[in-house]
CSV table of C-alpha atoms and ligand atoms in Angstrom, one decimal:
chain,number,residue,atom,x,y,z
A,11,UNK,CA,-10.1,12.0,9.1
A,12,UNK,CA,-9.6,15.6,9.1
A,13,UNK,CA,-11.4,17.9,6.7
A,14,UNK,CA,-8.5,19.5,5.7
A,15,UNK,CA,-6.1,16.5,4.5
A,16,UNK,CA,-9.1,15.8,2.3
A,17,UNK,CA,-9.4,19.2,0.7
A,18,UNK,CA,-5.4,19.2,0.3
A,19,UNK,CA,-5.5,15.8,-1.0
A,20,UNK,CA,-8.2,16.5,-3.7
A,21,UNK,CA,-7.1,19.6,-4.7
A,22,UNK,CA,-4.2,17.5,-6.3
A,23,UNK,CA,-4.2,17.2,-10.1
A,24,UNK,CA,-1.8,14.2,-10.8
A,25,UNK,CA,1.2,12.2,-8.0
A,26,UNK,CA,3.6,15.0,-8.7
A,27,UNK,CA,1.2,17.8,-7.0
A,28,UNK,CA,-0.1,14.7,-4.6
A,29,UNK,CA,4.1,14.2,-3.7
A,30,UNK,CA,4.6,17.7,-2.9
A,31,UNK,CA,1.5,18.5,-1.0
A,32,UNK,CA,2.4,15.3,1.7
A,33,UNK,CA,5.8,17.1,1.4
A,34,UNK,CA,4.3,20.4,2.8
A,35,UNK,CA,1.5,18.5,5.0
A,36,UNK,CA,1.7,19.2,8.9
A,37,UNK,CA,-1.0,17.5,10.0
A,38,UNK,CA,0.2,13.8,10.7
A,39,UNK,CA,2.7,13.8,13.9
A,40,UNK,CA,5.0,11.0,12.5
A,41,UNK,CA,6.2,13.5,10.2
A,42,UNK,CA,8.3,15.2,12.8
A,43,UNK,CA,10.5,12.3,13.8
A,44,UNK,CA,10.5,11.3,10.1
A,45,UNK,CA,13.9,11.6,8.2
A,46,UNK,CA,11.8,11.5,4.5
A,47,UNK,CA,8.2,11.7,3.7
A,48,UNK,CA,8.5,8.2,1.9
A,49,UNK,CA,5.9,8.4,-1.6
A,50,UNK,CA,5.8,5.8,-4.2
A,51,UNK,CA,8.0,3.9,-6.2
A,52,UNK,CA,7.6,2.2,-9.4
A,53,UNK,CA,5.0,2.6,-12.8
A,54,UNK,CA,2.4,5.3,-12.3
A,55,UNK,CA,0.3,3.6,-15.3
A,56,UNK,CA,1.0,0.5,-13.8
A,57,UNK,CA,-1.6,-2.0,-13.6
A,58,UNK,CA,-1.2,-3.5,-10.2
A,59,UNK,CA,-0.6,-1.2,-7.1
A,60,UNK,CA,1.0,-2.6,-3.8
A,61,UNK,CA,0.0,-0.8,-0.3
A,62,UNK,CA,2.4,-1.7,2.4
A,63,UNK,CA,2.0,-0.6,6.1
A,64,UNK,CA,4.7,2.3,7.0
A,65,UNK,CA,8.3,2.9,5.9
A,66,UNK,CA,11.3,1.2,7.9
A,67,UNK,CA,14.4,2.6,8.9
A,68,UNK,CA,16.1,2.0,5.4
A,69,UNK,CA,13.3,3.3,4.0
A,70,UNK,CA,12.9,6.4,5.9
A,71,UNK,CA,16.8,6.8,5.0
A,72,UNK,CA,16.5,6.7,1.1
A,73,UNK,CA,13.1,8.1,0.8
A,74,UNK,CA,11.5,4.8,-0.8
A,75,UNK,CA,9.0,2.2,0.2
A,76,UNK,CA,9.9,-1.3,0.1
A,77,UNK,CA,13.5,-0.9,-0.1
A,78,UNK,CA,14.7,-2.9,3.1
A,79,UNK,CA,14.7,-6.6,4.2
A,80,UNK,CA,11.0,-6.7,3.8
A,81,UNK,CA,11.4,-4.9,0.2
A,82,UNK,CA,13.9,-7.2,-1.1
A,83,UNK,CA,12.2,-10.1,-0.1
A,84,UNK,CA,8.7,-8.4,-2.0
A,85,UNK,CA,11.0,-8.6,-5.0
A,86,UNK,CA,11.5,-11.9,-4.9
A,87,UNK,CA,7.5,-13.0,-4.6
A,88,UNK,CA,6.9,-10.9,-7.9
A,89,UNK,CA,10.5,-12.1,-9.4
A,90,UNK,CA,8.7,-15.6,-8.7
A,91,UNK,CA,5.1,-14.7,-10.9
A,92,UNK,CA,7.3,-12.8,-13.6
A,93,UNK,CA,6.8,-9.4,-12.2
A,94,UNK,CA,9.5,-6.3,-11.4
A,95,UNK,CA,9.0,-3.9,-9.2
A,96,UNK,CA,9.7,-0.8,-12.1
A,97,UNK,CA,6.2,-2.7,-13.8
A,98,UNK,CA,3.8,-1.9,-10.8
A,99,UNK,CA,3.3,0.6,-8.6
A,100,UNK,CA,4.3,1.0,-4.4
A,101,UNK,CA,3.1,2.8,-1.9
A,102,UNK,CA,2.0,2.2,2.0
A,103,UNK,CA,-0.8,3.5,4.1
A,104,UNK,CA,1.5,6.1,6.1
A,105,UNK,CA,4.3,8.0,4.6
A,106,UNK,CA,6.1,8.3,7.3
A,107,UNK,CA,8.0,5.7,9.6
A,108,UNK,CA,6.5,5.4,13.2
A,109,UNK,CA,9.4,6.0,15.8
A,110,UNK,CA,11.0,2.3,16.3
A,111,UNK,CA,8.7,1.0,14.2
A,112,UNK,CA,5.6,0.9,16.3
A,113,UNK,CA,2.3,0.0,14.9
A,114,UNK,CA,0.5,3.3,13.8
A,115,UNK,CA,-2.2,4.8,15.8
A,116,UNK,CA,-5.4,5.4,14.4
A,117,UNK,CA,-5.5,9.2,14.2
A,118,UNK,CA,-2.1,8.8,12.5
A,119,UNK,CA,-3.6,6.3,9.8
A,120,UNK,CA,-6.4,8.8,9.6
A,121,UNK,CA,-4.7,11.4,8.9
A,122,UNK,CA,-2.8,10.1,5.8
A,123,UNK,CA,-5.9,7.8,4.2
A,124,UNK,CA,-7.4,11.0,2.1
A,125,UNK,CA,-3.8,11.2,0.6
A,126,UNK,CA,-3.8,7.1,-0.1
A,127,UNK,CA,-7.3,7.5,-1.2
A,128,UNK,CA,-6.3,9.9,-4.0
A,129,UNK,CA,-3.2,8.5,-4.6
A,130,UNK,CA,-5.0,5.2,-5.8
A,131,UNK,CA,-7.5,7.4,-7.7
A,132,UNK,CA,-4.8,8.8,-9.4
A,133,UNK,CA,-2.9,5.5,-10.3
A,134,UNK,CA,-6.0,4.2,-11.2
A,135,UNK,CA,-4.8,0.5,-11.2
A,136,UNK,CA,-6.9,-2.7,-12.4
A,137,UNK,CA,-5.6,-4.4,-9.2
A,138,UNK,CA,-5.1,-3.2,-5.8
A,139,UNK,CA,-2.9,-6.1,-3.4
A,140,UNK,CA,-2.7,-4.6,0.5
A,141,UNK,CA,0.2,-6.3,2.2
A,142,UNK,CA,-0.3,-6.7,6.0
A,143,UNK,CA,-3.3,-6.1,8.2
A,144,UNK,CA,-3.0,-2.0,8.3
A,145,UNK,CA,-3.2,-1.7,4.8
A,146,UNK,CA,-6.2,-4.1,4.5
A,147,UNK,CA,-8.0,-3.4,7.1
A,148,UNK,CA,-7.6,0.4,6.5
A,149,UNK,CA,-8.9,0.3,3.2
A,150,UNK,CA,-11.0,-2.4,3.1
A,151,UNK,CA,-12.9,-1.0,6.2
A,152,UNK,CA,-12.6,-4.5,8.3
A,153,UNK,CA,-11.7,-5.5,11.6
A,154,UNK,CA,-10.8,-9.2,10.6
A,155,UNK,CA,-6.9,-10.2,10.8
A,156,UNK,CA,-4.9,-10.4,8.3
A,157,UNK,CA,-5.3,-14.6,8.4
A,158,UNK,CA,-8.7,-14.3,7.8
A,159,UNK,CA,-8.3,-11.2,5.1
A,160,UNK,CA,-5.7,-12.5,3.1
A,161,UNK,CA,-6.3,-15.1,0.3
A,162,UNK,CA,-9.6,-13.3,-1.1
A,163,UNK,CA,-10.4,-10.8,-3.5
A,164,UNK,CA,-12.7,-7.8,-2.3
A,165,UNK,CA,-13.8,-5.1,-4.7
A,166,UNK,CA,-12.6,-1.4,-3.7
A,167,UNK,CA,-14.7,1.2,-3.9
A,168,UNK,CA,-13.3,5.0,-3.6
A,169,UNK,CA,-14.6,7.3,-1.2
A,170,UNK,CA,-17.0,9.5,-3.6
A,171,UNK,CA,-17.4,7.5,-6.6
A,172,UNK,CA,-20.8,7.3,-8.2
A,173,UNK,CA,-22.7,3.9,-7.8
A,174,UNK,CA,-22.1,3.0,-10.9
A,175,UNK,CA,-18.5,3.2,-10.7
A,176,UNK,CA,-16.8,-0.6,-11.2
A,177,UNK,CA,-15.1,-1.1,-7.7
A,178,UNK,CA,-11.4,-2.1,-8.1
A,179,UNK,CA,-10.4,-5.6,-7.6
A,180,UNK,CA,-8.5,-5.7,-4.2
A,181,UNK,CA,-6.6,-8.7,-2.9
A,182,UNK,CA,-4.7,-9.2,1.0
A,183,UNK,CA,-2.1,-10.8,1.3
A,184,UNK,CA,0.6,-11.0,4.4
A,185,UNK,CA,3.0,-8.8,4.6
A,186,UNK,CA,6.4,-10.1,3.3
A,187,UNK,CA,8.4,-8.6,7.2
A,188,UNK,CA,5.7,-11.3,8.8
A,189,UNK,CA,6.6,-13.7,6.1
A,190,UNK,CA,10.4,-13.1,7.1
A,191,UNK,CA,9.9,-13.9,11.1
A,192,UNK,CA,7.2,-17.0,10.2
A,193,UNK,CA,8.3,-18.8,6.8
A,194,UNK,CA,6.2,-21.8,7.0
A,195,UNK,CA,3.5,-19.0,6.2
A,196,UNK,CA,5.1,-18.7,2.5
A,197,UNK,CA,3.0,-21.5,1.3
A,198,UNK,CA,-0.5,-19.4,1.8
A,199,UNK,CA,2.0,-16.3,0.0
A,200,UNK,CA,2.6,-18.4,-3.1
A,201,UNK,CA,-1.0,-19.3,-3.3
A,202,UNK,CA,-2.1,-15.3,-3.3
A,203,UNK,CA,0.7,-14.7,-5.8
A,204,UNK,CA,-0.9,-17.3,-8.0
A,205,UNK,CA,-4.2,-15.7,-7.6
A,206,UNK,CA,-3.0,-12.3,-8.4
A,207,UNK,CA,-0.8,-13.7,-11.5
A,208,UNK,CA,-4.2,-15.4,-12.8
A,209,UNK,CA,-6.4,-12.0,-12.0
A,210,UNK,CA,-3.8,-9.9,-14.2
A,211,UNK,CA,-4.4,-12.0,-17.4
A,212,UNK,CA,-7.8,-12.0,-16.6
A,213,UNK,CA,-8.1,-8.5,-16.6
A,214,UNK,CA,-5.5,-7.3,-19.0
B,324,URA,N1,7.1,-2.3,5.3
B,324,URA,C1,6.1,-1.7,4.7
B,324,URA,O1,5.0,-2.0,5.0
B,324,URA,N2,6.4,-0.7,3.9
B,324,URA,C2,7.6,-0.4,3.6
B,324,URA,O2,7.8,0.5,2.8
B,324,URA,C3,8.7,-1.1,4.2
B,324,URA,C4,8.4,-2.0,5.1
């Protein structure tokens, strides 16, 4: 993680200043084959915040997360625990798409967690949910698979915070373009839905 994404990244006040300082940021490669620096969508106050993986092609088109097949089918799972995407908030570990869609490298995922870091400090959400084995193992700091990450709830603690900071309550779940290629897998889905549905009116 280089020093300087995380002096740009928390130099920024609120999303607005986060947004345009990933706009002017040079220092993650995928940028340059990048059509849009892809941000967030969705409630800033909301009180659930989804991290995806890396924007697709139709994302890297509009400028949006979450707004192809894999999106539309994302808006179905919360449809299906009473939940529209306008009520939470979006986001994904890179902000920009990889070429073809290849999996991320590390020093590219590196590169942009300082800005994710302070993006989820600034959303301050009582839930976190990572979709798909980048985001949760990025952020939760684990090697596992997504199989053996998904289906629990971690507590998330930001970079910096002071020990007695409560850690935010972070779920994994797969990622709804795996759920597309492997349906028999929506049944373990539905289950993590339910278990974020029951955490929300826990905690709010
Ligand atoms: N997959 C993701 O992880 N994020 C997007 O924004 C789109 C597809």
């Amino acid at each position: 993680m280089s020093v300087d994404s995380q002096r740009i990244a928390r130099a920024a006040p609120n999303l607005e200043a986060l947004r345009t300082a990933l706009e002017t940021f040079e220092g993650c490669p995928l940028k340059k084959t990048a059509t849009n620096t892809v941000f967030g969508t969705g409630d800033p106050n909301a009180d659930i915040m989804i991290i995806g993986e890396a924007p697709g092609a139709e994302e890297d088109r509009k400028g949006e997360p979450f707004v192809g097949a894999s999106g539309h089918l994302l808006d179905r799972m919360l449809s299906a625990i009473g939940l529209a995407r306008e009520n939470i908030y979006i986001t994904n570990v890179l902000f920009w798409r990889p070429p073809g869609n290849r999996n991320p490298t590390s020093a590219e995922v590196a590169a942009c967690l300082p800005f994710v870091q302070r993006h989820i400090e600034l959303v301050a959400p009582s839930i976190l949910v990572f979709v798909g084995a980048a985001a949760a193992k990025t952020l939760l700091g684990r090697t596992e698979g997504i199989s053996r990450l998904r289906g629990k709830w971690y507590g998330y603690q930001l970079p910096g915070a002071t020990a007695d900071a409560p850690p935010i309550p972070a779920l994994a779940m797969f990622h709804p373009a795996y759920l597309l290629r492997t349906p028999a897998q929506k049944q373990f889905a539905w289950r993590d839905l339910l278990a974020l549905r029951a955490k929300l009116e826990e905690l709010t």
